[in-house]
PDB file of C-alpha atoms in Angstrom:
ATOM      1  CA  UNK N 309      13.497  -4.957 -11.699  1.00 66.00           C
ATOM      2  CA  UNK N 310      15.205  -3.189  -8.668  1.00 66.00           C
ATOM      3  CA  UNK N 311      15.934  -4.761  -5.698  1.00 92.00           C
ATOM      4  CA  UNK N 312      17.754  -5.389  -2.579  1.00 96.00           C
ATOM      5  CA  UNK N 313      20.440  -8.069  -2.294  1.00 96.00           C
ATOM      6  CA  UNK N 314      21.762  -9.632   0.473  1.00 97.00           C
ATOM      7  CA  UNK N 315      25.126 -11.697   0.419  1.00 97.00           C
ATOM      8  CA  UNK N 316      25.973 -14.025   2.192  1.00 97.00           C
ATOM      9  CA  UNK N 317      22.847 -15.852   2.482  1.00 97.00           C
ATOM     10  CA  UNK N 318      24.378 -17.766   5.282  1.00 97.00           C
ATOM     11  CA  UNK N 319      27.544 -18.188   7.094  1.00 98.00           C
ATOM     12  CA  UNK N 320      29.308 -20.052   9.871  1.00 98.00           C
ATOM     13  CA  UNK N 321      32.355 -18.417  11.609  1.00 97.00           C
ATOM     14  CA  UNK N 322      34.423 -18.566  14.634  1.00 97.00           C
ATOM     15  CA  UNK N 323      34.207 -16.261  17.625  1.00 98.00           C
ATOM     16  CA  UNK N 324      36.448 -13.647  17.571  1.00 97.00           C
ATOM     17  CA  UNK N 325      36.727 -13.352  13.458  1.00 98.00           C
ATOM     18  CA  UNK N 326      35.652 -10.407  11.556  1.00 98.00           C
ATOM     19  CA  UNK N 327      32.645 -10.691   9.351  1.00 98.00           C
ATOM     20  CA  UNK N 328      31.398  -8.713   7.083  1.00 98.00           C
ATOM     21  CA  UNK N 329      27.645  -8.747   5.715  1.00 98.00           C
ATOM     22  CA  UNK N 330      26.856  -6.746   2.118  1.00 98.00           C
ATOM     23  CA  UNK N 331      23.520  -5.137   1.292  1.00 98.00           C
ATOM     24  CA  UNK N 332      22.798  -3.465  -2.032  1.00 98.00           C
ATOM     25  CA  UNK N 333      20.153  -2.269  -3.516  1.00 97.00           C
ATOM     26  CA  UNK N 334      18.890  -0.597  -6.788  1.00 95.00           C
ATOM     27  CA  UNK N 335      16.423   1.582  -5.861  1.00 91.00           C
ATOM     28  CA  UNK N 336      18.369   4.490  -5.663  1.00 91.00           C
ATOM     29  CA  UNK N 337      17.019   4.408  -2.087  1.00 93.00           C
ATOM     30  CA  UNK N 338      18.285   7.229   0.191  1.00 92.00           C
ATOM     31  CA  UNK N 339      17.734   5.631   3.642  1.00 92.00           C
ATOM     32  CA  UNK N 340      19.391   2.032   4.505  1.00 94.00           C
ATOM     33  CA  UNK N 341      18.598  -0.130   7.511  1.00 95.00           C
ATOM     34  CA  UNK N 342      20.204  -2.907   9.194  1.00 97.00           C
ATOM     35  CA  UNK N 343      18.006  -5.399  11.629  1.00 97.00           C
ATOM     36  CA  UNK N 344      18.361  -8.312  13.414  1.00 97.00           C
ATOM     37  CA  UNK N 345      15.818 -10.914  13.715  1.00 96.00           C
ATOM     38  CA  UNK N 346      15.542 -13.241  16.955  1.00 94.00           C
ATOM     39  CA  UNK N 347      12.969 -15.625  18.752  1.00 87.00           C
ATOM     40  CA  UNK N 348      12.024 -13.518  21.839  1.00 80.00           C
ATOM     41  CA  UNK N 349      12.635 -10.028  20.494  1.00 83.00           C
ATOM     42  CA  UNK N 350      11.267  -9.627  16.798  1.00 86.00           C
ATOM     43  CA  UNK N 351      13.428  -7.334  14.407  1.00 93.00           C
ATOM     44  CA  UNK N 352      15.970  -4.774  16.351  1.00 93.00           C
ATOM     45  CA  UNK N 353      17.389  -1.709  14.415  1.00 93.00           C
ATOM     46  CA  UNK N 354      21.262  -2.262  14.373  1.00 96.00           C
ATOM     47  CA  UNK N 355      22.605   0.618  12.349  1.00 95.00           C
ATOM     48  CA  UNK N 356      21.085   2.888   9.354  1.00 93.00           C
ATOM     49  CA  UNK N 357      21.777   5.480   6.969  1.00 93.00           C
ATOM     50  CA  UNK N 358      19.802   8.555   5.755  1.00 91.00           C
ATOM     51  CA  UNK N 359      22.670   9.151   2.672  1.00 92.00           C
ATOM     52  CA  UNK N 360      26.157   8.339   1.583  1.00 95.00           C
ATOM     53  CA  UNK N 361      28.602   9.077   4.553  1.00 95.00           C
ATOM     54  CA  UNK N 362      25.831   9.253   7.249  1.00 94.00           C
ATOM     55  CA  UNK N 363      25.477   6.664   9.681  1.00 95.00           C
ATOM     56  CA  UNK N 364      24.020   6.558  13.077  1.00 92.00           C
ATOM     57  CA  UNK N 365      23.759   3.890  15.776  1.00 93.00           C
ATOM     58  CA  UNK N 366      20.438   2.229  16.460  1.00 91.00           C
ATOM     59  CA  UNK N 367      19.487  -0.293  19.911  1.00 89.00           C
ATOM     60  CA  UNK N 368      21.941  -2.913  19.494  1.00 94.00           C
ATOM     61  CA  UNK N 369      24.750  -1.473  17.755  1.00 95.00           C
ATOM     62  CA  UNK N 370      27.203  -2.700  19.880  1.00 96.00           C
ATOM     63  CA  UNK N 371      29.824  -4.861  18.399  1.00 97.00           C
ATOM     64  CA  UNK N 372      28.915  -4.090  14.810  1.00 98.00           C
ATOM     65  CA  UNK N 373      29.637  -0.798  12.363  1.00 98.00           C
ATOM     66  CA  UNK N 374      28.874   0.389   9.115  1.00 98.00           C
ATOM     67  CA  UNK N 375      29.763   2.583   7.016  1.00 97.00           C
ATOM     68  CA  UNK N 376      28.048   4.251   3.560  1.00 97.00           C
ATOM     69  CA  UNK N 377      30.623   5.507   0.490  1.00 97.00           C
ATOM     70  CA  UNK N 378      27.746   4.953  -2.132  1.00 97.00           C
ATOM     71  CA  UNK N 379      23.718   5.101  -2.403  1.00 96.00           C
ATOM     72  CA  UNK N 380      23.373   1.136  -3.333  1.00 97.00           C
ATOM     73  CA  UNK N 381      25.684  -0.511  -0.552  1.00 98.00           C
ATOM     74  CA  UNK N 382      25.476  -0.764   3.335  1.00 98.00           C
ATOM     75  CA  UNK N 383      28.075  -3.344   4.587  1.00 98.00           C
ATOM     76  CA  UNK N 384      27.314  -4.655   7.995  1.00 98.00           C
ATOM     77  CA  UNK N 385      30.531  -5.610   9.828  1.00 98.00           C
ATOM     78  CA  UNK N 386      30.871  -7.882  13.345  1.00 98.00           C
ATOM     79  CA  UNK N 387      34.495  -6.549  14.721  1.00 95.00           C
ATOM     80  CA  UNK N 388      34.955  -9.595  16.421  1.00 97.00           C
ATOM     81  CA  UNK N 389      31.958 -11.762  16.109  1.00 97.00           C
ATOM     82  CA  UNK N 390      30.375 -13.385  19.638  1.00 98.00           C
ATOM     83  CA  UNK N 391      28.035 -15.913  20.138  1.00 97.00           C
ATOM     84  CA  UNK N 392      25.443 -13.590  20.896  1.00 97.00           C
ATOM     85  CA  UNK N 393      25.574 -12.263  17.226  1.00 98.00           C
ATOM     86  CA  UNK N 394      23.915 -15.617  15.941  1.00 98.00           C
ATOM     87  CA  UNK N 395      20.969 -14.188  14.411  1.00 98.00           C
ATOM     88  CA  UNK N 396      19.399 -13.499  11.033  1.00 98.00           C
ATOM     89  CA  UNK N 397      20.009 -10.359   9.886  1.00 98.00           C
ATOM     90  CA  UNK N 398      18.029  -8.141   7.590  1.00 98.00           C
ATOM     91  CA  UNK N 399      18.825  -4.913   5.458  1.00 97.00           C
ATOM     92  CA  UNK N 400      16.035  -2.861   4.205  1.00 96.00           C
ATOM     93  CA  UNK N 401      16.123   0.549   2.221  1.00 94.00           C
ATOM     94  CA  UNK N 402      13.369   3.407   2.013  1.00 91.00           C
ATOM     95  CA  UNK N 403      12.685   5.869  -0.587  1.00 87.00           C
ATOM     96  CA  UNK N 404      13.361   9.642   0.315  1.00 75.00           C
ATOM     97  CA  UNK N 405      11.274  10.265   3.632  1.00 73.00           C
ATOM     98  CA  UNK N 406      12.566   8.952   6.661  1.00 67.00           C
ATOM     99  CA  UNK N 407       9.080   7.416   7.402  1.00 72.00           C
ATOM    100  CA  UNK N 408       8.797   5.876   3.597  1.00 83.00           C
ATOM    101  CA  UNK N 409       7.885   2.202   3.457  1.00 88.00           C
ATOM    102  CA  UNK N 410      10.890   0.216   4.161  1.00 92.00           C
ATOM    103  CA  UNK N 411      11.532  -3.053   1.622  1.00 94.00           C
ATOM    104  CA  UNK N 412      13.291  -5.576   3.200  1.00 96.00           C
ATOM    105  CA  UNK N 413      16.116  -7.722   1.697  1.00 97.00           C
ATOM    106  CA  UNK N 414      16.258 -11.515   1.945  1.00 97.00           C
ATOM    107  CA  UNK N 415      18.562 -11.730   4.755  1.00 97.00           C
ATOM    108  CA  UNK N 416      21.322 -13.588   5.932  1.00 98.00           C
ATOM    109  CA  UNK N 417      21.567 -16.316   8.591  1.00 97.00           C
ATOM    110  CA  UNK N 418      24.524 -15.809  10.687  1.00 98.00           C
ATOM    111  CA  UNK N 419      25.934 -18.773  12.830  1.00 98.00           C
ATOM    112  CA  UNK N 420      28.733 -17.944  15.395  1.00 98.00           C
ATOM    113  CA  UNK N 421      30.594 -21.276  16.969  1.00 96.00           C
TER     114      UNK N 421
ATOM    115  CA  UNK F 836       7.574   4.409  25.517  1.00 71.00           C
ATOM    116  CA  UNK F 837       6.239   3.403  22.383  1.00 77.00           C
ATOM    117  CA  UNK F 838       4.548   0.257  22.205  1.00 85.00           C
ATOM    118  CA  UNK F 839       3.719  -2.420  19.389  1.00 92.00           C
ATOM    119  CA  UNK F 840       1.815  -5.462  20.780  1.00 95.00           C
ATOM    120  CA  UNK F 841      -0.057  -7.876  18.272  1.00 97.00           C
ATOM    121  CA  UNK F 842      -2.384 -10.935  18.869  1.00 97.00           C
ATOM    122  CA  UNK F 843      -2.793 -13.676  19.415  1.00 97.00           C
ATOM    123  CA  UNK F 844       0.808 -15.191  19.007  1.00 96.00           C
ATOM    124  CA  UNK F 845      -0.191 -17.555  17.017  1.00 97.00           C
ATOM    125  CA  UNK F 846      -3.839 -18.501  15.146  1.00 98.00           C
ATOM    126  CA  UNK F 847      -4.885 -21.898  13.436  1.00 98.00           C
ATOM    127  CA  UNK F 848      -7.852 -21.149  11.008  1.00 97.00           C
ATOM    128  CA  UNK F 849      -9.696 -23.790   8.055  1.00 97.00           C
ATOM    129  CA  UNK F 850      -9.356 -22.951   4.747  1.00 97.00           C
ATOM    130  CA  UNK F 851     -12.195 -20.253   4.589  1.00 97.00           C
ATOM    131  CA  UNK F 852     -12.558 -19.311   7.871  1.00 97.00           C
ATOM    132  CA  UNK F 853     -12.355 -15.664   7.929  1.00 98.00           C
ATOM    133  CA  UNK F 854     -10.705 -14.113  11.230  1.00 98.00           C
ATOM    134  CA  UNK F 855      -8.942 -10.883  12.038  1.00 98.00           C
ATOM    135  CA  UNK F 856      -5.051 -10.084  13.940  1.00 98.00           C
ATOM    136  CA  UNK F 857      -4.708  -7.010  16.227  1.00 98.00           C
ATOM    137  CA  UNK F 858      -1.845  -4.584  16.340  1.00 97.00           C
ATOM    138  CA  UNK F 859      -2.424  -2.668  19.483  1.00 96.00           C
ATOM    139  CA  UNK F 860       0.075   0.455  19.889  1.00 93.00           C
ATOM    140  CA  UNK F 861       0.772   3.562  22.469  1.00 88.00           C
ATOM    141  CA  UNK F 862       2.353   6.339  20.764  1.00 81.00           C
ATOM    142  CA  UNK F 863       2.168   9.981  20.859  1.00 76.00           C
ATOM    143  CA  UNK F 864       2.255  11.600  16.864  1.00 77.00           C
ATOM    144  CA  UNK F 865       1.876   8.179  14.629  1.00 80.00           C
ATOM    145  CA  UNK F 866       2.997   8.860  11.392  1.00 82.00           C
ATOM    146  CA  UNK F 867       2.478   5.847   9.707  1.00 89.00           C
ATOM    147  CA  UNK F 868       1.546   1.822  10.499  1.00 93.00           C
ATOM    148  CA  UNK F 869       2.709  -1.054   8.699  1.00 95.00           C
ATOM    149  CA  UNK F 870       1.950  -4.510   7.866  1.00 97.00           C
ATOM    150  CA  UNK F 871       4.130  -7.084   6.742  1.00 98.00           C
ATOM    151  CA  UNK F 872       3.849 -10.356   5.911  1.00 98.00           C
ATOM    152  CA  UNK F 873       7.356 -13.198   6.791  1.00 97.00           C
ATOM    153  CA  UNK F 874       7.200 -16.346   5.324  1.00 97.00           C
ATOM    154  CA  UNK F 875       9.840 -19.026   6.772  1.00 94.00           C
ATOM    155  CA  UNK F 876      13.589 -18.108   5.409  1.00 93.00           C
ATOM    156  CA  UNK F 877      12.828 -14.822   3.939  1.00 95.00           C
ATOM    157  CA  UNK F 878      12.809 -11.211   4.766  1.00 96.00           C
ATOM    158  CA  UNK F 879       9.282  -9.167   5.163  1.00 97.00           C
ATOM    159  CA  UNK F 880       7.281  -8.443   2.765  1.00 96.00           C
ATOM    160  CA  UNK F 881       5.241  -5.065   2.207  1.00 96.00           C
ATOM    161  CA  UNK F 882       1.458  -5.682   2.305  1.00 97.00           C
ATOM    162  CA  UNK F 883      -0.045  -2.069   3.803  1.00 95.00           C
ATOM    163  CA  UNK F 884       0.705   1.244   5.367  1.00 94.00           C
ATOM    164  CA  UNK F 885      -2.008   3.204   6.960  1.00 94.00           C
ATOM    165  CA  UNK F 886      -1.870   6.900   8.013  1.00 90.00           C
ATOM    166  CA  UNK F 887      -4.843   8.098   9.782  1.00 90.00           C
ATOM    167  CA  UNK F 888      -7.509   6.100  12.145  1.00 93.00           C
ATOM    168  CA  UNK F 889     -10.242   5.409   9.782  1.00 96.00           C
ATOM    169  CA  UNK F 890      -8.487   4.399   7.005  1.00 96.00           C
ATOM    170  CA  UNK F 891      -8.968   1.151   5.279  1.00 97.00           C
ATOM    171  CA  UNK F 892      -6.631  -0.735   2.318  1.00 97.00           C
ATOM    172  CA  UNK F 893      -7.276  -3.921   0.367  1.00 97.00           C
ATOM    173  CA  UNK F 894      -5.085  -6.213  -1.157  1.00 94.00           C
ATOM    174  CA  UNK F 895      -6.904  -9.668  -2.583  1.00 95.00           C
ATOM    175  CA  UNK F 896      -7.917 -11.539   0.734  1.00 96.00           C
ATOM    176  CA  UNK F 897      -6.638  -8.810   3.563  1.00 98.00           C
ATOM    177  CA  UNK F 898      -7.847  -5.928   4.778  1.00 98.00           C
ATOM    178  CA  UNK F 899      -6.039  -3.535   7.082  1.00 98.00           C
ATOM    179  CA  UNK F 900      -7.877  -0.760   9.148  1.00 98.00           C
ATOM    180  CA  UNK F 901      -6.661   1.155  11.632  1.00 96.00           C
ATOM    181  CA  UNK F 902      -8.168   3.428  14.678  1.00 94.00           C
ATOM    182  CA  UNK F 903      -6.446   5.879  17.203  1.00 90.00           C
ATOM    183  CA  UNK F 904      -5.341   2.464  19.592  1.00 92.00           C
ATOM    184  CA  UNK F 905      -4.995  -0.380  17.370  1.00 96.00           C
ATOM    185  CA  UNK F 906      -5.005  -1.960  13.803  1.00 97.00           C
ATOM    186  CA  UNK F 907      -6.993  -5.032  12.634  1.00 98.00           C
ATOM    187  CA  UNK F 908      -5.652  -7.184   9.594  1.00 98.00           C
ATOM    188  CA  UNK F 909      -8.708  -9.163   8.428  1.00 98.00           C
ATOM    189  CA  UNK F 910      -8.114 -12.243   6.324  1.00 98.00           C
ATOM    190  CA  UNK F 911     -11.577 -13.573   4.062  1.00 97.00           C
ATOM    191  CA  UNK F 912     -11.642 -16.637   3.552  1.00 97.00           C
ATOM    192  CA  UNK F 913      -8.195 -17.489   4.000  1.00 97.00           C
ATOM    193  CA  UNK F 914      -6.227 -20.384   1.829  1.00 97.00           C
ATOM    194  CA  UNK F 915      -3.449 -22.194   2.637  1.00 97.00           C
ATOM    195  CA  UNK F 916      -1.074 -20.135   0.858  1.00 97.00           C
ATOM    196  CA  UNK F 917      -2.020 -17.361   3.784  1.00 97.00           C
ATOM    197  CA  UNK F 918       0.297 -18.817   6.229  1.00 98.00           C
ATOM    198  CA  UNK F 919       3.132 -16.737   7.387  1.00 98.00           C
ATOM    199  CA  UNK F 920       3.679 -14.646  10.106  1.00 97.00           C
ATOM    200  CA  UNK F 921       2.319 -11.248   9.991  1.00 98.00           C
ATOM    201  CA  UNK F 922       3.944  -7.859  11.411  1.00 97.00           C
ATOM    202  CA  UNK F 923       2.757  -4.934  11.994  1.00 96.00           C
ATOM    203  CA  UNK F 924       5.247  -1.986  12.767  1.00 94.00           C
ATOM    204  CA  UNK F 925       4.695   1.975  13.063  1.00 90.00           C
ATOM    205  CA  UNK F 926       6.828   4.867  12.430  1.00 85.00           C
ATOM    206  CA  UNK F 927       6.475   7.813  15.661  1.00 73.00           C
ATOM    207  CA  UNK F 928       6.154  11.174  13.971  1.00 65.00           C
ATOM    208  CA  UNK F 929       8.898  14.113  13.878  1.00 60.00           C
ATOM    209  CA  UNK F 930      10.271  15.102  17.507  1.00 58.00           C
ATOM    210  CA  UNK F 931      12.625  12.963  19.629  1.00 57.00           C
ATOM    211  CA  UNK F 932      15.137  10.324  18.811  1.00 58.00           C
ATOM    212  CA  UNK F 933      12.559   7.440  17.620  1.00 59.00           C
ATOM    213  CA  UNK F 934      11.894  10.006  14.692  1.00 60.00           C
ATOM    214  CA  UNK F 935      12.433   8.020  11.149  1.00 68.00           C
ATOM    215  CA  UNK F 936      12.397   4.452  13.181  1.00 79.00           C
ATOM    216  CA  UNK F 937       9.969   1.494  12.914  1.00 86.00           C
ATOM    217  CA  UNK F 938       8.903  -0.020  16.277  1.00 88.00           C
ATOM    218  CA  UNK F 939       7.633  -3.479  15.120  1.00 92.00           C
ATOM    219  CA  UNK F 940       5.498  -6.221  16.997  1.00 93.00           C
ATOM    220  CA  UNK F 941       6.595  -9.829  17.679  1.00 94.00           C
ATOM    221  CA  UNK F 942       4.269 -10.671  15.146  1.00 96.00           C
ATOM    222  CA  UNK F 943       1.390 -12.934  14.775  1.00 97.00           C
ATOM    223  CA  UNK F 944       1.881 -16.848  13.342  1.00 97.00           C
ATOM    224  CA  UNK F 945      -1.127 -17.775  10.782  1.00 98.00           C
ATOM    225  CA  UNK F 946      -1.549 -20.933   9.678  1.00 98.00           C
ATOM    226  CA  UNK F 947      -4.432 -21.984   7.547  1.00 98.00           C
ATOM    227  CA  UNK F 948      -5.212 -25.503   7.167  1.00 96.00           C
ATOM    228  CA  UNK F 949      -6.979 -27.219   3.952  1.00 95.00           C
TER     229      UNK F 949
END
């Protein structure tokens, strides 16, 4: 069956370390999404993609890029990862349509000391 | 600015006690509304996307409807295995920068006692 992988599932680092978060999925989706999920604000778009090489910023895309050199994959990366940046984080992918049902991944819990 | 706002927060029910959660929402073209269902440790899952304000889907004990203001997600005779939190989320329609992005709710907390 396709799906949507997310790896890590969870990870501890130290502020100031580069992280990197994978997504893939095997859909053959066009559009990819990256959220982040805390108590207080409910998801936030991070970063997406509406096809290989396009990326755009979304509310709280400071501090982390992506970047899209394939349909399946959409790594999520923390430059140097804060304490702020503790969340869980969730990639989703839609179909063709940017206003297609998103399917979310299983997400990864992110802890930043 | 558009706006997603569900309630209540958070709603106890028995096992079989049918109720309903609200997903209130300002926004100028909707082009689609979405509910999703979160249990503990794992990402959303689908449930229902509704288009136009009279429009009604089904799936086992739910039922989503939605009008020009608001969308109700009505659980019949809910079991135990109906806890989870519950988001709703809409898409804005073509024009402007929110174009292609879901606006979601905080979410409503269900928990369903035996």
């Amino acid at each position: 069956d396709a799906e949507i992988t997310q790896s890590p599932r969870h990870k501890i680092t130290e502020t100031g370390r580069q992280v990197t978060l994978a997504c893939h999925q095997t859909w053959n989706h066009n559009n990819m999404f990256w959220y982040r999920q805390d108590l207080g604000h409910g998801l936030r778009l991070i970063h997406y993609s509406y096809g290989v090489q396009d990326t755009n910023k979304g509310e709280v895309s400071d501090g982390y890029s992506v970047s899209r050199s394939n349909t399946e994959d959409l790594p999520l990366t923390l430059e140097s990862a804060a304490s702020s940046q503790t969340s869980v984080y969730f990639c989703a992918s839609s179909e063709v349509a940017v206003t297609d049902t998103q399917y979310f991944g299983p997400g990864t819990r992110l802890t930043v000391l | 600015e558009d706006q997603v706002t569900q309630s209540p927060e958070a709603l106890r029910l028995q096992e079989g006690e049918s109720s309903s959660l609200n997903c209130s929402y300002t926004v100028s073209g909707l082009r689609g509304l979405f509910w999703y269902r979160q249990d503990p440790g794992k990402g959303p899952e689908f449930l229902f996307t509704l288009y136009s304000a009279g429009e009604e889907k089904e799936k086992e004990r739910l039922k989503a409807t939605l009008t020009k203001k608001e969308s109700f997600l009505h659980i019949t005779a809910p079991k135990p295995e109906d806890s989870a939190t519950y988001l709703c989320a809409l898409h804005k329609g073509a024009g402007g920068t929110s174009y292609g992005k879901l606006t979601f709710g905080q979410g409503t907390i269900l928990t369903v006692h035996p």
